[in-house]
CSV table of C-alpha atoms in Angstrom, one decimal:
chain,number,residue,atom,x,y,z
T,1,UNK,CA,12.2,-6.1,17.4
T,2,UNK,CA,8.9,-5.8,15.5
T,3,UNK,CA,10.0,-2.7,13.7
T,4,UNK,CA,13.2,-4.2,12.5
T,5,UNK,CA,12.0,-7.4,11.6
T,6,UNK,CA,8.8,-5.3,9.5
T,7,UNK,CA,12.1,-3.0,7.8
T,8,UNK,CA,14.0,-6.4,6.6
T,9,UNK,CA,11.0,-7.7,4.9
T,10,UNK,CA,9.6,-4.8,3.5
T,11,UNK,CA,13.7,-4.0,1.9
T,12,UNK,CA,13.7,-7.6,0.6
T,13,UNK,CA,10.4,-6.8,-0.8
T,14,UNK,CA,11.4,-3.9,-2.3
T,15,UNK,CA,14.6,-5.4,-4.0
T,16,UNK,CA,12.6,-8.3,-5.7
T,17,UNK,CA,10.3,-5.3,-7.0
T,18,UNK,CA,13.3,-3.1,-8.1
T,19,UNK,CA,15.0,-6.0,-10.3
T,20,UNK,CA,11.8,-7.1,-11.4
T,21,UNK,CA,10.2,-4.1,-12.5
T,22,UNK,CA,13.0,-1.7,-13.1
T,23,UNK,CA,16.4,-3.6,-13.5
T,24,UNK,CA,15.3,-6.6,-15.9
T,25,UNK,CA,12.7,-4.8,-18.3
T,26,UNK,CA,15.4,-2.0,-18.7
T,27,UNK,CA,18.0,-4.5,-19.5
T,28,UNK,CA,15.4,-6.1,-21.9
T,29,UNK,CA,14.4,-3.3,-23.7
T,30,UNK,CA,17.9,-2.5,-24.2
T,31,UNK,CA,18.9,-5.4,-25.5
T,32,UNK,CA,15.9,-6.0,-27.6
T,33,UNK,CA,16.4,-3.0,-29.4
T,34,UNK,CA,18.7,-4.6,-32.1
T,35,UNK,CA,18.5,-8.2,-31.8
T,36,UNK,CA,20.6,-10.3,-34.4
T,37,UNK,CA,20.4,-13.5,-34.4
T,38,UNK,CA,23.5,-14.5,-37.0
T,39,UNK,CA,21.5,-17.7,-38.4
T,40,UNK,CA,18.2,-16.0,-39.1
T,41,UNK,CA,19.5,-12.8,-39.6
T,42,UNK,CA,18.5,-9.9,-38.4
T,43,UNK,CA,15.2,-9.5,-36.3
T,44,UNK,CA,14.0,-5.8,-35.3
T,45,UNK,CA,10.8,-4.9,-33.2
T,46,UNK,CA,9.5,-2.2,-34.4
T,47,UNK,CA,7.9,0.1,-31.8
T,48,UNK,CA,6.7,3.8,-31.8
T,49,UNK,CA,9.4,5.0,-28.8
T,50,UNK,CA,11.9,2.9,-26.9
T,51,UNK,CA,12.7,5.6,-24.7
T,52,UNK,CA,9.0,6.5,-23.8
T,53,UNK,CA,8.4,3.0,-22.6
T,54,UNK,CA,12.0,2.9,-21.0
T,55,UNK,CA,10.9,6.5,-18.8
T,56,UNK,CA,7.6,4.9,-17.7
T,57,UNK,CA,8.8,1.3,-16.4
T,58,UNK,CA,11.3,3.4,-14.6
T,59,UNK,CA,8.9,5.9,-13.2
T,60,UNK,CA,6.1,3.2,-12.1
T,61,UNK,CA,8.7,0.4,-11.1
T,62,UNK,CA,10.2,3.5,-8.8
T,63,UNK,CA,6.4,4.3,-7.5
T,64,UNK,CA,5.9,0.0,-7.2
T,65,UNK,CA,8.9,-0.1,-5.1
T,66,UNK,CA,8.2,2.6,-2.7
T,67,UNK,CA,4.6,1.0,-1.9
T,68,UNK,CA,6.1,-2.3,-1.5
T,69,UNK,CA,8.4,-1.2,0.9
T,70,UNK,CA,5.3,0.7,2.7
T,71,UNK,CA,2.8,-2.4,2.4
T,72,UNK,CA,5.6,-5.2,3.5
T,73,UNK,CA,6.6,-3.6,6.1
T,74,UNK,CA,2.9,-2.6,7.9
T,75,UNK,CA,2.2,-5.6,10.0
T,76,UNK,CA,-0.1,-8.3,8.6
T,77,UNK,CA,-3.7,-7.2,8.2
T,78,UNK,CA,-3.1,-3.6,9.0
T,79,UNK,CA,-4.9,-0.8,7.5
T,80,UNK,CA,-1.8,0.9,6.3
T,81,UNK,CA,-0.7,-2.1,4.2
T,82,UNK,CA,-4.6,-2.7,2.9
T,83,UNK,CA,-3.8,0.5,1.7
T,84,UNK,CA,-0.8,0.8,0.2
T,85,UNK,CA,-1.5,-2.9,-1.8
T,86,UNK,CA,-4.6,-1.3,-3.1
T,87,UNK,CA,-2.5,1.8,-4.4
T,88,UNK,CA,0.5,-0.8,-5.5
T,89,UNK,CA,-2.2,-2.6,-7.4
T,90,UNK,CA,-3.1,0.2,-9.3
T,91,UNK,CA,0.1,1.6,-10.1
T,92,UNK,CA,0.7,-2.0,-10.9
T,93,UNK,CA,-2.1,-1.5,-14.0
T,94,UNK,CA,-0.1,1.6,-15.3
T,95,UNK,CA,2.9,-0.1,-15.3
T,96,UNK,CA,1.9,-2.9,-17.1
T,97,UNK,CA,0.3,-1.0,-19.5
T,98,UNK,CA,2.9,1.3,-20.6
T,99,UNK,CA,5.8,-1.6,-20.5
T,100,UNK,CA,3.7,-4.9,-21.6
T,101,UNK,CA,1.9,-3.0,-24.4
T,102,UNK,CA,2.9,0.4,-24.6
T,103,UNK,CA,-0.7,1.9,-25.3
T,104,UNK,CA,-1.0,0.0,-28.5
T,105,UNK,CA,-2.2,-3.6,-28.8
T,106,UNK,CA,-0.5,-4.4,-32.0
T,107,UNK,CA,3.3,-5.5,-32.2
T,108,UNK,CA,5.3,-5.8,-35.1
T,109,UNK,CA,8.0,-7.7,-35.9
T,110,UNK,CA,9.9,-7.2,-39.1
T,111,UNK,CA,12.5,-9.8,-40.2
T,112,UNK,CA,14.9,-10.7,-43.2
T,113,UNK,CA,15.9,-14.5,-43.1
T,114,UNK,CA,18.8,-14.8,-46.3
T,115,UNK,CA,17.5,-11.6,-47.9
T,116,UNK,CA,14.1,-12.3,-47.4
T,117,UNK,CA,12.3,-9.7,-45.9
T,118,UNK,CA,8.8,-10.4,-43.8
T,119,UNK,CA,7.1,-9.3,-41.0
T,120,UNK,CA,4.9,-10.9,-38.1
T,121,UNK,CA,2.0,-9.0,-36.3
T,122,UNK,CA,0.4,-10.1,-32.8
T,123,UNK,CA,-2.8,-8.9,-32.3
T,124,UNK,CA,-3.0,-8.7,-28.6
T,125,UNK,CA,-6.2,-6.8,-27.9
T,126,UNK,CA,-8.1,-9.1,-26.1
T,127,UNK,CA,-5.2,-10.6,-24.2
T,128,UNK,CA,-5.1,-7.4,-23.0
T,129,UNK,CA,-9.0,-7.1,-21.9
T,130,UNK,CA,-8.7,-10.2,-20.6
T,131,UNK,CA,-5.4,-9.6,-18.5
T,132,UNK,CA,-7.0,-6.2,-17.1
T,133,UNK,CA,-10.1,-8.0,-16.6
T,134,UNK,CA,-8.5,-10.0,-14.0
T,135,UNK,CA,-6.8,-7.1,-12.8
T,136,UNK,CA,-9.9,-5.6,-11.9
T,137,UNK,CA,-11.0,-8.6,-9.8
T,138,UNK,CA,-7.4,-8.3,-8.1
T,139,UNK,CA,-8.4,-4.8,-7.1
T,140,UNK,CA,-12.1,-5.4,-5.9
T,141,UNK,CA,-10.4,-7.8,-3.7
T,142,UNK,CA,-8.1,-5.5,-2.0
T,143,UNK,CA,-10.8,-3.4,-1.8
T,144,UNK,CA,-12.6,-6.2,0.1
T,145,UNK,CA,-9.2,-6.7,2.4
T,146,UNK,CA,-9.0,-3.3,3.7
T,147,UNK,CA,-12.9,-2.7,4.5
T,148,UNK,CA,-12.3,-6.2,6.0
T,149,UNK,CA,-9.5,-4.7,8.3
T,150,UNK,CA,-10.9,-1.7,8.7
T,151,UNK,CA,-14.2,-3.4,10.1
T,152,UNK,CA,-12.6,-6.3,12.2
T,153,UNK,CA,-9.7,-3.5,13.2
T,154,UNK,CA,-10.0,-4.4,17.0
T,155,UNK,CA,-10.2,-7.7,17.1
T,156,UNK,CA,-6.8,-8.0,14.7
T,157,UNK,CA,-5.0,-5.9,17.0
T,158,UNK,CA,-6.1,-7.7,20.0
T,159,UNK,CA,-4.7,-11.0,18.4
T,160,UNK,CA,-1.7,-9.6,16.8
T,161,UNK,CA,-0.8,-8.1,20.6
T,162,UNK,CA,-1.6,-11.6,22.2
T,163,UNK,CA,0.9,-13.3,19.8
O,16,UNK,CA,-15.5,-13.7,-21.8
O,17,UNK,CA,-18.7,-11.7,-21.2
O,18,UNK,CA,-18.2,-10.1,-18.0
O,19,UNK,CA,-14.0,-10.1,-18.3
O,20,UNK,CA,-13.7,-8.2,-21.6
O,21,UNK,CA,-16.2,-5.4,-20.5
O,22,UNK,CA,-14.4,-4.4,-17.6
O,23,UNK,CA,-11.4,-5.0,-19.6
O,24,UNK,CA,-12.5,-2.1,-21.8
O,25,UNK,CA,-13.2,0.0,-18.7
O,26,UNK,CA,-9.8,-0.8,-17.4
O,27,UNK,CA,-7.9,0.0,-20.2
O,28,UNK,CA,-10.0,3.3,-20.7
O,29,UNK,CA,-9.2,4.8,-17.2
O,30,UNK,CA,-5.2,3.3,-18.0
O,31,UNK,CA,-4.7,5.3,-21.0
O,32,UNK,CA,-6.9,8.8,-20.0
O,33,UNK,CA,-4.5,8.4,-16.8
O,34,UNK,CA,-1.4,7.5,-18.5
O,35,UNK,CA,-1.9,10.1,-21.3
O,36,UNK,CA,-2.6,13.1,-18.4
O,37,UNK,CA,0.4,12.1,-16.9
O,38,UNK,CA,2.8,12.0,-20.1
O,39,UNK,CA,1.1,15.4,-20.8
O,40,UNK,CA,2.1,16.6,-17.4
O,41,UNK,CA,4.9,14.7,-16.0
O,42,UNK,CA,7.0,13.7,-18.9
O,43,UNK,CA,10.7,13.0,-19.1
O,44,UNK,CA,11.2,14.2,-15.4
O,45,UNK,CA,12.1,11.4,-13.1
O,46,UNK,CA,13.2,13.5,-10.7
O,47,UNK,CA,9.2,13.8,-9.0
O,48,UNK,CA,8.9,10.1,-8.9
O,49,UNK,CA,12.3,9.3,-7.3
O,50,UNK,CA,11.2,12.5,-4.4
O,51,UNK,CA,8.1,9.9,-4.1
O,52,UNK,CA,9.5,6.7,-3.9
O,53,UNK,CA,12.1,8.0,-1.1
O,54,UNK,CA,9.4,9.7,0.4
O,55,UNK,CA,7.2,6.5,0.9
O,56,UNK,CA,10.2,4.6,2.0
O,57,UNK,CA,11.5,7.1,4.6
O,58,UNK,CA,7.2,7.5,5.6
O,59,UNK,CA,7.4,3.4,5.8
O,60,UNK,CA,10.0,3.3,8.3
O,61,UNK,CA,9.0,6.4,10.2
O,62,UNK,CA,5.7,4.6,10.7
O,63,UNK,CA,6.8,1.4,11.3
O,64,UNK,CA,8.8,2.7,14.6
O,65,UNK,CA,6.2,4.7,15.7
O,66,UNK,CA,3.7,1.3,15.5
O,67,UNK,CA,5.4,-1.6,14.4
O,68,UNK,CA,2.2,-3.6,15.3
O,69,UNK,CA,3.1,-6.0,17.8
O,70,UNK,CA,2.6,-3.8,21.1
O,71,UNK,CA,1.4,0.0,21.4
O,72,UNK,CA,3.6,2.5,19.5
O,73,UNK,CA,6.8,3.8,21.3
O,74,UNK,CA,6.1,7.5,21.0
O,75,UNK,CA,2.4,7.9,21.9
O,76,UNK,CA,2.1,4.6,24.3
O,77,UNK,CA,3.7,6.9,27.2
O,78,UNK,CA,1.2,9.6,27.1
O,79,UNK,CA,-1.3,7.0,26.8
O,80,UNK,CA,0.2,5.8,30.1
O,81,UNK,CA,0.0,9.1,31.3
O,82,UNK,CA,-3.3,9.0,30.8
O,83,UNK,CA,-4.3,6.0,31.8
O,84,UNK,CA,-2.6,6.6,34.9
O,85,UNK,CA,-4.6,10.0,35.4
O,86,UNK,CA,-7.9,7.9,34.8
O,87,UNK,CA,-6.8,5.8,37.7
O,88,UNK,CA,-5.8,8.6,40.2
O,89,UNK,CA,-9.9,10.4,39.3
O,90,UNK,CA,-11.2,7.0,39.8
O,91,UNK,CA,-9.9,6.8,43.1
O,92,UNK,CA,-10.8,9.8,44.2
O,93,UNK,CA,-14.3,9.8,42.7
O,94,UNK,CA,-14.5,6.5,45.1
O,95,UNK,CA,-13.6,8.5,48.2
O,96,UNK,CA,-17.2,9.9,49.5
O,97,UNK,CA,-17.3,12.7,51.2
O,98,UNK,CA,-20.1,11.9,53.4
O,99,UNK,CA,-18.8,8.6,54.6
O,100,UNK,CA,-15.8,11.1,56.6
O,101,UNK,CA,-18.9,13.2,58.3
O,102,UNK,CA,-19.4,11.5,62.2
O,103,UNK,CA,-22.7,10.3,61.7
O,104,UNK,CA,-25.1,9.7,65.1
O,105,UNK,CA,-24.8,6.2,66.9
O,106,UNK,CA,-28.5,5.5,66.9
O,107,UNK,CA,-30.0,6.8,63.9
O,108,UNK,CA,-27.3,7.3,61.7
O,109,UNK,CA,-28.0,11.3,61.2
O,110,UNK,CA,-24.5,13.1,59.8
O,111,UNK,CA,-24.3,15.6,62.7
O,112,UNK,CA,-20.6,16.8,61.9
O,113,UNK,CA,-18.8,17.8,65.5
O,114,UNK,CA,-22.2,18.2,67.3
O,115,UNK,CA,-22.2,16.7,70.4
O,116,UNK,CA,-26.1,15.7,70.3
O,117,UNK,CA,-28.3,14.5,67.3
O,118,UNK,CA,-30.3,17.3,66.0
O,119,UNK,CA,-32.8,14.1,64.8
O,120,UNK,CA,-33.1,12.1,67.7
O,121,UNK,CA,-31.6,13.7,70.3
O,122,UNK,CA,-28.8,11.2,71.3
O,123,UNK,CA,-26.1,11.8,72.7
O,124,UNK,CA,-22.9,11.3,70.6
């Protein structure tokens, strides 16, 4: 009963991750491509490679969604799932980086309201510091968790058994 | 920020050397990272019916038993003293085996 109980969370899991990380920001960056908005006119986001960013939210989101599978489906406080968390964490940081800001911190926007062209630029350098920042903190404390489980290994097993 | 945007920069300098290494490598091939995310899914349930968490796995529990079981049987046996099955003399409590008379005291068994 455990085992199948441990499979249906970690598959819900692992669908929340796959339309969250692979479904929606693919259907984003599609659609963003060529936004028109008939009132303002048209408004383009300039980036260096659509496809290059497309390729890497697939490839981590596919990576994100086999460890949560993994660490949602390890019973509570194991090893295993201190583990794969860490490791989802991580891959976590690639992902955001390669989708959220693409390797470069500056986005522009170029726009032409009733034939006048302009442009917008977000600086978002130390957003991103900042956001990785905490990041780090996110992985010191999985860290933490699985020398935590490793250490107090017997006495979770002995409680998860008794419940 | 002082301590944040530090180990921002460190962050975002292990990011990019890892995410350039891989799009030097592994580039416009999904094919290795769906083989890995079927792989950690099929590994996940594998694992998870071997130990599921809440009692001792299926697989190695019964040659734990075994054991276990084994330990029990040596136990039992290492209990069992030999010496206690020797006839030992009445009076002074000498093991004289199927001797008739104490080699000790000289009683008669």
């Amino acid at each position: 009963m455990g085992a199948t109980k441990n499979m249906i969370r970690g598959t819900i899991y692992t669908s929340v991750y796959v339309v969250t990380t692979i479904i929606l920001p693919f259907l984003f960056f599609n659609w963003v491509r060529n936004l028109e908005i008939p009132s303002l006119g048209e408004i383009t986001l300039t980036q260096e490679s659509y496809e290059n960013i497309i390729f890497w939210i697939v490839a981590f989101g596919l990576i994100i969604s086999g460890c949560a599978f993994f660490s949602y489906s390890s019973p509570k406080q194991s090893i295993r799932r201190a583990v794969f968390a860490l490791i989802q964490v991580i891959v976590n940081c690639l992902y955001l980086w390669s989708y959220k800001f693409s390797g470069a911190t500056e986005i522009l926007f170029t726009f032409n309201i009733s034939g006048y062209p302009g442009f917008l630029s977000l600086n978002l350098q130390t957003m991103v510091l900042v956001y990785m920042g905490v990041y780090f903190l996110t992985i010191v404390l999985k860290i933490y968790d699985l020398v935590d489980f490793s250490i107090n290994r017997k006495k979770i097993r002995e409680n998860r058994m008794k419940a | 920020m002082p301590i944040i945007m530090p180990v921002g920069t460190f962050m975002v300098n292990w990011i990019t050397a890892t995410i350039t290494f891989l799009q030097q490598n592994i580039s416009h091939n999904l094919t290795i990272f769906i083989v890995i995310c079927i792989m950690l899914v099929v590994s996940g349930i594998i694992v998870n019916i071997i130990w599921p968490g809440d009692r001792p796995g299926t697989i190695f529990s019964k040659g734990i038993e075994k054991i276990e079981e084994l330990e029990g049987k040596v136990d039992i046996s290492e209990k069992k003293d030999i010496m206690d099955e020797v006839r030992r003399c009445k009076d002074c409590g000498n093991p004289i085996g199927d001797a008739e008379v104490c080699s000790l005291c000289g009683a008669r068994n």
